PDB file of C-alpha atoms in Angstrom:
ATOM      1  CA  MET T   1       0.000   0.000   0.000  1.00 85.00           C
ATOM      2  CA  ASP T   2       1.135   3.575  -0.617  1.00 92.00           C
ATOM      3  CA  MET T   3       2.499   5.640   2.246  1.00 95.00           C
ATOM      4  CA  LEU T   4       0.167   8.428   3.359  1.00 96.00           C
ATOM      5  CA  ARG T   5       1.164  12.073   3.493  1.00 95.00           C
ATOM      6  CA  GLY T   6       0.677  14.172   6.581  1.00 96.00           C
ATOM      7  CA  GLN T   7      -2.410  15.937   5.246  1.00 96.00           C
ATOM      8  CA  GLN T   8      -4.095  12.603   4.526  1.00 96.00           C
ATOM      9  CA  ILE T   9      -3.441  11.459   8.092  1.00 97.00           C
ATOM     10  CA  ALA T  10      -4.715  14.752   9.495  1.00 97.00           C
ATOM     11  CA  GLU T  11      -7.898  14.531   7.432  1.00 97.00           C
ATOM     12  CA  ALA T  12      -8.613  11.084   8.908  1.00 97.00           C
ATOM     13  CA  GLY T  13      -9.475  12.768  12.234  1.00 96.00           C
ATOM     14  CA  LEU T  14      -7.983  10.081  14.483  1.00 97.00           C
ATOM     15  CA  THR T  15      -8.775  11.611  17.875  1.00 96.00           C
ATOM     16  CA  ASP T  16      -6.972   8.937  19.936  1.00 98.00           C
ATOM     17  CA  TRP T  17      -3.828   8.787  17.799  1.00 98.00           C
ATOM     18  CA  ARG T  18      -0.817  10.962  17.064  1.00 98.00           C
ATOM     19  CA  LYS T  19       1.703  10.617  14.225  1.00 98.00           C
ATOM     20  CA  LEU T  20       5.214  10.427  15.729  1.00 98.00           C
ATOM     21  CA  ALA T  21       8.197   9.734  13.451  1.00 97.00           C
ATOM     22  CA  GLN T  22       7.141   6.938  11.050  1.00 96.00           C
ATOM     23  CA  GLY T  23       4.063   5.563  12.846  1.00 98.00           C
ATOM     24  CA  LEU T  24       0.787   6.234  14.660  1.00 98.00           C
ATOM     25  CA  HIS T  25       0.879   6.085  18.465  1.00 98.00           C
ATOM     26  CA  ALA T  26      -1.836   5.863  21.099  1.00 98.00           C
ATOM     27  CA  ARG T  27      -1.946   5.449  24.873  1.00 98.00           C
ATOM     28  CA  TYR T  28      -5.011   4.084  26.666  1.00 98.00           C
ATOM     29  CA  LEU T  29      -5.464   4.348  30.430  1.00 98.00           C
ATOM     30  CA  VAL T  30      -6.580   1.242  32.312  1.00 98.00           C
ATOM     31  CA  ASP T  31      -7.471   0.547  35.942  1.00 97.00           C
ATOM     32  CA  ASP T  32      -5.830  -2.858  36.182  1.00 97.00           C
ATOM     33  CA  PHE T  33      -4.014  -5.553  34.254  1.00 97.00           C
ATOM     34  CA  GLY T  34      -7.192  -7.551  33.619  1.00 97.00           C
ATOM     35  CA  THR T  35      -8.784  -4.588  31.848  1.00 98.00           C
ATOM     36  CA  ALA T  36      -5.613  -4.137  29.804  1.00 98.00           C
ATOM     37  CA  ALA T  37      -5.533  -7.811  28.826  1.00 98.00           C
ATOM     38  CA  ARG T  38      -9.182  -7.860  27.729  1.00 98.00           C
ATOM     39  CA  PHE T  39      -8.702  -4.683  25.722  1.00 98.00           C
ATOM     40  CA  VAL T  40      -5.573  -6.018  24.007  1.00 98.00           C
ATOM     41  CA  ALA T  41      -7.315  -9.315  23.249  1.00 98.00           C
ATOM     42  CA  ALA T  42     -10.121  -7.429  21.506  1.00 98.00           C
ATOM     43  CA  VAL T  43      -7.570  -5.370  19.586  1.00 98.00           C
ATOM     44  CA  GLY T  44      -5.898  -8.618  18.530  1.00 98.00           C
ATOM     45  CA  GLU T  45      -9.172  -9.991  17.169  1.00 98.00           C
ATOM     46  CA  ALA T  46      -9.716  -6.791  15.189  1.00 98.00           C
ATOM     47  CA  GLY T  47      -6.194  -7.079  13.828  1.00 98.00           C
ATOM     48  CA  ASP T  48      -6.824 -10.672  12.799  1.00 98.00           C
ATOM     49  CA  ALA T  49      -9.925  -9.574  10.901  1.00 97.00           C
ATOM     50  CA  LEU T  50      -8.014  -6.855   9.035  1.00 96.00           C
ATOM     51  CA  GLY T  51      -4.796  -8.825   8.580  1.00 97.00           C
ATOM     52  CA  HIS T  52      -2.724  -6.175  10.354  1.00 97.00           C
ATOM     53  CA  HIS T  53      -1.637  -5.720  13.971  1.00 98.00           C
ATOM     54  CA  PRO T  54      -0.193  -3.017  16.206  1.00 98.00           C
ATOM     55  CA  SER T  55       2.839  -3.220  18.443  1.00 97.00           C
ATOM     56  CA  VAL T  56       1.649  -3.408  22.058  1.00 98.00           C
ATOM     57  CA  SER T  57       3.215  -2.490  25.390  1.00 97.00           C
ATOM     58  CA  ILE T  58       1.377  -2.903  28.699  1.00 97.00           C
ATOM     59  CA  GLY T  59       2.483  -1.034  31.810  1.00 96.00           C
ATOM     60  CA  ARG T  60       0.986  -0.094  35.134  1.00 96.00           C
ATOM     61  CA  GLY T  61      -2.113   1.902  34.274  1.00 97.00           C
ATOM     62  CA  TYR T  62      -1.674   2.070  30.519  1.00 98.00           C
ATOM     63  CA  VAL T  63      -1.593   0.261  27.180  1.00 98.00           C
ATOM     64  CA  ASP T  64       0.619   1.738  24.462  1.00 98.00           C
ATOM     65  CA  LEU T  65      -0.090   0.912  20.811  1.00 98.00           C
ATOM     66  CA  LYS T  66       1.872   1.675  17.667  1.00 98.00           C
ATOM     67  CA  LEU T  67       0.645   1.219  14.111  1.00 98.00           C
ATOM     68  CA  ILE T  68       3.015   1.145  11.139  1.00 97.00           C
ATOM     69  CA  SER T  69       3.195  -0.718   7.842  1.00 97.00           C
ATOM     70  CA  ASP T  70       6.467  -2.489   7.040  1.00 93.00           C
ATOM     71  CA  ASP T  71       5.774  -2.510   3.300  1.00 90.00           C
ATOM     72  CA  ALA T  72       4.557   1.001   2.534  1.00 94.00           C
ATOM     73  CA  ARG T  73       5.462   2.238  -0.944  1.00 91.00           C
ATOM     74  CA  ASP T  74       7.133   5.606  -1.363  1.00 85.00           C
ATOM     75  CA  VAL T  75       6.482   6.478  -4.979  1.00 69.00           C
ATOM     76  CA  ALA T  76       7.992   9.970  -4.883  1.00 67.00           C
ATOM     77  CA  GLY T  77      10.772   9.758  -7.449  1.00 57.00           C
ATOM     78  CA  THR T  78      12.417   6.347  -7.169  1.00 62.00           C
ATOM     79  CA  GLU T  79      10.043   3.833  -5.611  1.00 76.00           C
ATOM     80  CA  HIS T  80      11.118   2.404  -2.258  1.00 83.00           C
ATOM     81  CA  VAL T  81       9.512   0.057   0.244  1.00 88.00           C
ATOM     82  CA  VAL T  82       9.523   1.876   3.560  1.00 92.00           C
ATOM     83  CA  GLU T  83       8.091   1.712   7.078  1.00 94.00           C
ATOM     84  CA  TRP T  84       5.296   4.261   7.228  1.00 96.00           C
ATOM     85  CA  VAL T  85       1.588   4.843   7.788  1.00 97.00           C
ATOM     86  CA  THR T  86      -0.774   3.415   5.163  1.00 97.00           C
ATOM     87  CA  GLN T  87      -4.538   3.115   4.803  1.00 97.00           C
ATOM     88  CA  GLN T  88      -4.550  -0.176   6.696  1.00 97.00           C
ATOM     89  CA  ASP T  89      -3.136   1.644   9.726  1.00 98.00           C
ATOM     90  CA  LEU T  90      -5.893   4.249   9.574  1.00 98.00           C
ATOM     91  CA  ASP T  91      -8.551   1.547   9.280  1.00 98.00           C
ATOM     92  CA  LEU T  92      -7.245  -0.364  12.289  1.00 98.00           C
ATOM     93  CA  ALA T  93      -6.752   2.837  14.310  1.00 98.00           C
ATOM     94  CA  ARG T  94     -10.431   3.704  13.828  1.00 98.00           C
ATOM     95  CA  ARG T  95     -11.476   0.208  14.866  1.00 98.00           C
ATOM     96  CA  ILE T  96      -9.277   0.322  17.979  1.00 98.00           C
ATOM     97  CA  THR T  97     -10.882   3.629  18.963  1.00 98.00           C
ATOM     98  CA  GLU T  98     -14.273   1.922  18.722  1.00 98.00           C
ATOM     99  CA  ILE T  99     -13.014  -0.984  20.850  1.00 98.00           C
ATOM    100  CA  ALA T 100     -11.714   1.438  23.474  1.00 98.00           C
ATOM    101  CA  THR T 101     -15.164   2.999  23.701  1.00 98.00           C
ATOM    102  CA  GLU T 102     -16.739  -0.438  24.043  1.00 98.00           C
ATOM    103  CA  HIS T 103     -14.333  -1.340  26.858  1.00 98.00           C
ATOM    104  CA  LYS T 104     -14.701   2.072  28.536  1.00 97.00           C
ATOM    105  CA  VAL T 105     -10.985   2.721  28.146  1.00 98.00           C
ATOM    106  CA  ASP T 106      -9.935   6.357  27.772  1.00 98.00           C
ATOM    107  CA  ALA T 107      -7.219   7.596  25.429  1.00 98.00           C
ATOM    108  CA  ASP T 108      -4.456   9.949  26.590  1.00 98.00           C
ATOM    109  CA  PRO T 109      -3.088  11.220  23.265  1.00 97.00           C
ATOM    110  CA  ALA T 110      -0.992  14.050  24.729  1.00 97.00           C
ATOM    111  CA  SER T 111       1.159  11.577  26.659  1.00 97.00           C
ATOM    112  CA  VAL T 112       2.487   9.605  23.682  1.00 98.00           C
ATOM    113  CA  SER T 113       6.200   9.914  22.956  1.00 97.00           C
ATOM    114  CA  HIS T 114       8.828   8.295  20.767  1.00 97.00           C
ATOM    115  CA  ILE T 115      12.625   8.408  20.940  1.00 98.00           C
ATOM    116  CA  GLU T 116      15.119   8.122  18.093  1.00 98.00           C
ATOM    117  CA  LEU T 117      18.876   8.640  17.983  1.00 97.00           C
ATOM    118  CA  GLY T 118      20.705  10.882  15.526  1.00 96.00           C
ATOM    119  CA  LEU T 119      24.376  10.619  14.625  1.00 95.00           C
ATOM    120  CA  ASP T 120      26.039  13.257  12.453  1.00 92.00           C
ATOM    121  CA  THR T 121      28.648  11.767  10.153  1.00 92.00           C
ATOM    122  CA  ALA T 122      30.277  12.285   6.780  1.00 89.00           C
ATOM    123  CA  ARG T 123      30.438   8.525   6.091  1.00 90.00           C
ATOM    124  CA  SER T 124      27.272   6.763   7.143  1.00 94.00           C
ATOM    125  CA  ALA T 125      27.773   3.857   4.717  1.00 93.00           C
ATOM    126  CA  THR T 126      31.114   3.083   6.356  1.00 95.00           C
ATOM    127  CA  ILE T 127      30.063   3.189  10.001  1.00 95.00           C
ATOM    128  CA  ALA T 128      26.475   1.917   9.698  1.00 97.00           C
ATOM    129  CA  PRO T 129      27.446  -1.792   9.739  1.00 97.00           C
ATOM    130  CA  VAL T 130      29.193  -1.251  13.088  1.00 96.00           C
ATOM    131  CA  TRP T 131      26.084   0.295  14.622  1.00 96.00           C
ATOM    132  CA  ALA T 132      23.780  -2.317  13.105  1.00 97.00           C
ATOM    133  CA  ALA T 133      25.870  -5.003  14.810  1.00 97.00           C
ATOM    134  CA  LEU T 134      26.075  -3.152  18.133  1.00 96.00           C
ATOM    135  CA  LEU T 135      22.400  -2.217  18.387  1.00 96.00           C
ATOM    136  CA  THR T 136      20.692  -5.246  16.865  1.00 96.00           C
ATOM    137  CA  GLY T 137      23.252  -7.952  16.095  1.00 96.00           C
ATOM    138  CA  SER T 138      21.937  -8.110  12.538  1.00 95.00           C
ATOM    139  CA  ALA T 139      23.321  -6.617   9.334  1.00 96.00           C
ATOM    140  CA  GLU T 140      19.755  -6.572   7.955  1.00 95.00           C
ATOM    141  CA  ALA T 141      18.909  -3.705  10.322  1.00 96.00           C
ATOM    142  CA  GLN T 142      20.910  -1.317   8.131  1.00 97.00           C
ATOM    143  CA  GLY T 143      18.514   0.348   5.704  1.00 94.00           C
ATOM    144  CA  ARG T 144      15.536  -1.679   6.931  1.00 93.00           C
ATOM    145  CA  GLY T 145      12.352   0.156   5.989  1.00 92.00           C
ATOM    146  CA  SER T 146      14.374   3.141   4.812  1.00 92.00           C
ATOM    147  CA  PRO T 147      16.183   4.132   1.601  1.00 88.00           C
ATOM    148  CA  SER T 148      19.072   5.430   3.749  1.00 92.00           C
ATOM    149  CA  ASP T 149      21.609   3.692   6.018  1.00 95.00           C
ATOM    150  CA  GLU T 150      19.328   4.164   9.032  1.00 96.00           C
ATOM    151  CA  ILE T 151      19.431   1.388  11.637  1.00 97.00           C
ATOM    152  CA  ARG T 152      16.023  -0.070  12.516  1.00 96.00           C
ATOM    153  CA  ASP T 153      15.537  -3.135  14.677  1.00 95.00           C
ATOM    154  CA  ALA T 154      12.772  -5.387  13.341  1.00 91.00           C
ATOM    155  CA  THR T 155      11.668  -6.232  16.898  1.00 91.00           C
ATOM    156  CA  GLY T 156      11.687  -2.659  18.193  1.00 91.00           C
ATOM    157  CA  ARG T 157      14.058  -3.448  21.068  1.00 92.00           C
ATOM    158  CA  VAL T 158      16.150  -0.321  20.552  1.00 95.00           C
ATOM    159  CA  PRO T 159      15.487   3.176  19.180  1.00 96.00           C
ATOM    160  CA  ASN T 160      16.065   3.826  15.502  1.00 97.00           C
ATOM    161  CA  LEU T 161      19.427   5.373  14.677  1.00 97.00           C
ATOM    162  CA  TRP T 162      19.556   7.733  11.711  1.00 95.00           C
ATOM    163  CA  PHE T 163      22.533   9.536  10.233  1.00 95.00           C
ATOM    164  CA  GLY T 164      22.682  13.263   9.608  1.00 89.00           C
ATOM    165  CA  ASP T 165      25.052  14.841   7.102  1.00 85.00           C
ATOM    166  CA  ASP T 166      28.191  16.285   8.619  1.00 81.00           C
ATOM    167  CA  ASP T 167      31.619  17.344   7.445  1.00 72.00           C
ATOM    168  CA  ALA T 168      34.724  15.822   8.991  1.00 65.00           C
ATOM    169  CA  HIS T 169      35.805  17.773  12.089  1.00 62.00           C
ATOM    170  CA  GLU T 170      39.274  17.846  13.558  1.00 60.00           C
ATOM    171  CA  THR T 171      38.063  19.252  16.875  1.00 63.00           C
ATOM    172  CA  TYR T 172      35.557  17.610  19.183  1.00 59.00           C
ATOM    173  CA  HIS T 173      31.892  18.418  18.824  1.00 73.00           C
ATOM    174  CA  GLN T 174      28.717  16.582  19.734  1.00 83.00           C
ATOM    175  CA  ARG T 175      27.768  14.040  17.085  1.00 89.00           C
ATOM    176  CA  PHE T 176      25.050  12.074  18.908  1.00 93.00           C
ATOM    177  CA  HIS T 177      21.756  13.646  19.860  1.00 94.00           C
ATOM    178  CA  VAL T 178      18.308  12.473  20.908  1.00 96.00           C
ATOM    179  CA  GLU T 179      15.140  13.058  18.906  1.00 97.00           C
ATOM    180  CA  VAL T 180      12.081  13.330  21.186  1.00 98.00           C
ATOM    181  CA  TYR T 181       8.818  13.022  19.262  1.00 98.00           C
ATOM    182  CA  VAL T 182       5.753  14.316  21.122  1.00 98.00           C
ATOM    183  CA  ALA T 183       2.135  15.158  20.368  1.00 97.00           C
ATOM    184  CA  PRO T 184       1.567  18.711  19.073  1.00 97.00           C
ATOM    185  CA  GLU T 185      -0.382  19.713  22.176  1.00 97.00           C
ATOM    186  CA  GLU T 186       2.452  18.494  24.420  1.00 97.00           C
ATOM    187  CA  ALA T 187       5.374  20.247  22.710  1.00 97.00           C
ATOM    188  CA  GLY T 188       4.998  23.635  24.386  1.00 97.00           C
ATOM    189  CA  ARG T 189       4.817  22.166  27.874  1.00 97.00           C
ATOM    190  CA  ARG T 190       7.755  19.846  27.226  1.00 96.00           C
ATOM    191  CA  ILE T 191       9.937  22.665  25.899  1.00 97.00           C
ATOM    192  CA  ALA T 192       9.004  24.993  28.757  1.00 97.00           C
ATOM    193  CA  ALA T 193       9.930  22.322  31.293  1.00 97.00           C
ATOM    194  CA  ALA T 194      13.270  21.696  29.591  1.00 97.00           C
ATOM    195  CA  VAL T 195      14.285  25.353  29.361  1.00 96.00           C
ATOM    196  CA  ALA T 196      13.692  25.818  33.092  1.00 95.00           C
ATOM    197  CA  GLY T 197      17.300  24.648  33.267  1.00 95.00           C
ATOM    198  CA  GLY T 198      18.295  24.386  29.619  1.00 97.00           C
ATOM    199  CA  THR T 199      18.299  26.717  26.624  1.00 97.00           C
ATOM    200  CA  VAL T 200      16.583  26.888  23.244  1.00 98.00           C
ATOM    201  CA  VAL T 201      19.451  26.725  20.759  1.00 96.00           C
ATOM    202  CA  ASP T 202      17.456  26.828  17.531  1.00 97.00           C
ATOM    203  CA  ASP T 203      13.729  27.279  16.996  1.00 98.00           C
ATOM    204  CA  SER T 204      13.914  28.431  13.378  1.00 98.00           C
ATOM    205  CA  ASN T 205      12.009  25.288  12.338  1.00 97.00           C
ATOM    206  CA  ALA T 206       9.577  25.327  15.258  1.00 97.00           C
ATOM    207  CA  PRO T 207       7.112  23.891  15.961  1.00 96.00           C
ATOM    208  CA  SER T 208       8.369  20.981  13.849  1.00 97.00           C
ATOM    209  CA  LEU T 209      11.880  21.017  15.348  1.00 97.00           C
ATOM    210  CA  THR T 210      13.137  22.793  18.466  1.00 98.00           C
ATOM    211  CA  VAL T 211      16.747  22.239  19.526  1.00 97.00           C
ATOM    212  CA  ILE T 212      17.339  22.309  23.288  1.00 97.00           C
ATOM    213  CA  ALA T 213      20.709  22.343  25.074  1.00 95.00           C
ATOM    214  CA  ASP T 214      21.419  21.403  28.671  1.00 95.00           C
ATOM    215  CA  GLN T 215      23.902  23.230  30.904  1.00 95.00           C
ATOM    216  CA  ASP T 216      26.780  21.198  29.398  1.00 92.00           C
ATOM    217  CA  ASP T 217      25.753  22.124  25.842  1.00 91.00           C
ATOM    218  CA  ASN T 218      24.462  18.635  25.010  1.00 93.00           C
ATOM    219  CA  THR T 219      21.611  19.031  22.551  1.00 94.00           C
ATOM    220  CA  ALA T 220      18.345  17.236  21.847  1.00 96.00           C
ATOM    221  CA  VAL T 221      15.507  17.974  19.448  1.00 97.00           C
ATOM    222  CA  VAL T 222      11.806  18.143  20.306  1.00 98.00           C
ATOM    223  CA  CYS T 223       9.992  16.942  17.179  1.00 98.00           C
ATOM    224  CA  VAL T 224       6.357  17.450  16.144  1.00 98.00           C
ATOM    225  CA  ASP T 225       4.800  16.122  12.944  1.00 97.00           C
ATOM    226  CA  VAL T 226       2.864  19.296  12.147  1.00 95.00           C
ATOM    227  CA  SER T 227       1.757  18.029   8.727  1.00 95.00           C
ATOM    228  CA  ALA T 228      -0.233  15.182  10.282  1.00 96.00           C
ATOM    229  CA  ALA T 229      -1.784  17.267  13.058  1.00 92.00           C
ATOM    230  CA  LYS T 230      -5.509  17.973  12.882  1.00 78.00           C
ATOM    231  CA  THR T 231      -6.248  21.684  12.786  1.00 68.00           C
ATOM    232  CA  GLY T 232      -9.357  23.607  13.711  1.00 57.00           C
TER     233      GLY T 232
END
């Protein structure tokens, strides 16, 4: 199936879900583990019916779900098979929202978050095999679901690692940074909390990207997928 653009996702009006990085994310609040298990079982049955399933994580008081298609087609220019949101993800997201209502489980969309790692380098093709081995133990993780050298673990055990363009530097500078994806309505609060001790280094691409530095000048980026956010 074709990958969906941000506007198409926004027009779907998925009230419980937020687009973070490549996928759709939702958090549902539960009173106990039994409620969580029954809810997840119903989600599993819906996934069986549609031939597609979310990633699931159960914690104390919540169920986290992620929807992404492993075989989305990016037909912009050269066609690639990528990990991204497709129509089947929207269809299952709508059905899960219905199931949540049936089970009297409330969504907490502002609380969803997703972490990725960024590494600036002038030679990603050279160093990527090292990081694929270190992070996942598998050479197949390099370029998985991406036309670049990005490292993505098929089982989701570790954050994705992507490579940013960088010239060779003789002097030390920070090459690693953290990408923190949050819901649009959460970004302002998250940034305000961070700058209580840190500093905004670059907000020229805000609200999509806001670079924050701590007191030791280590930087991270607060990321919002504005294109997929419902407006009005």
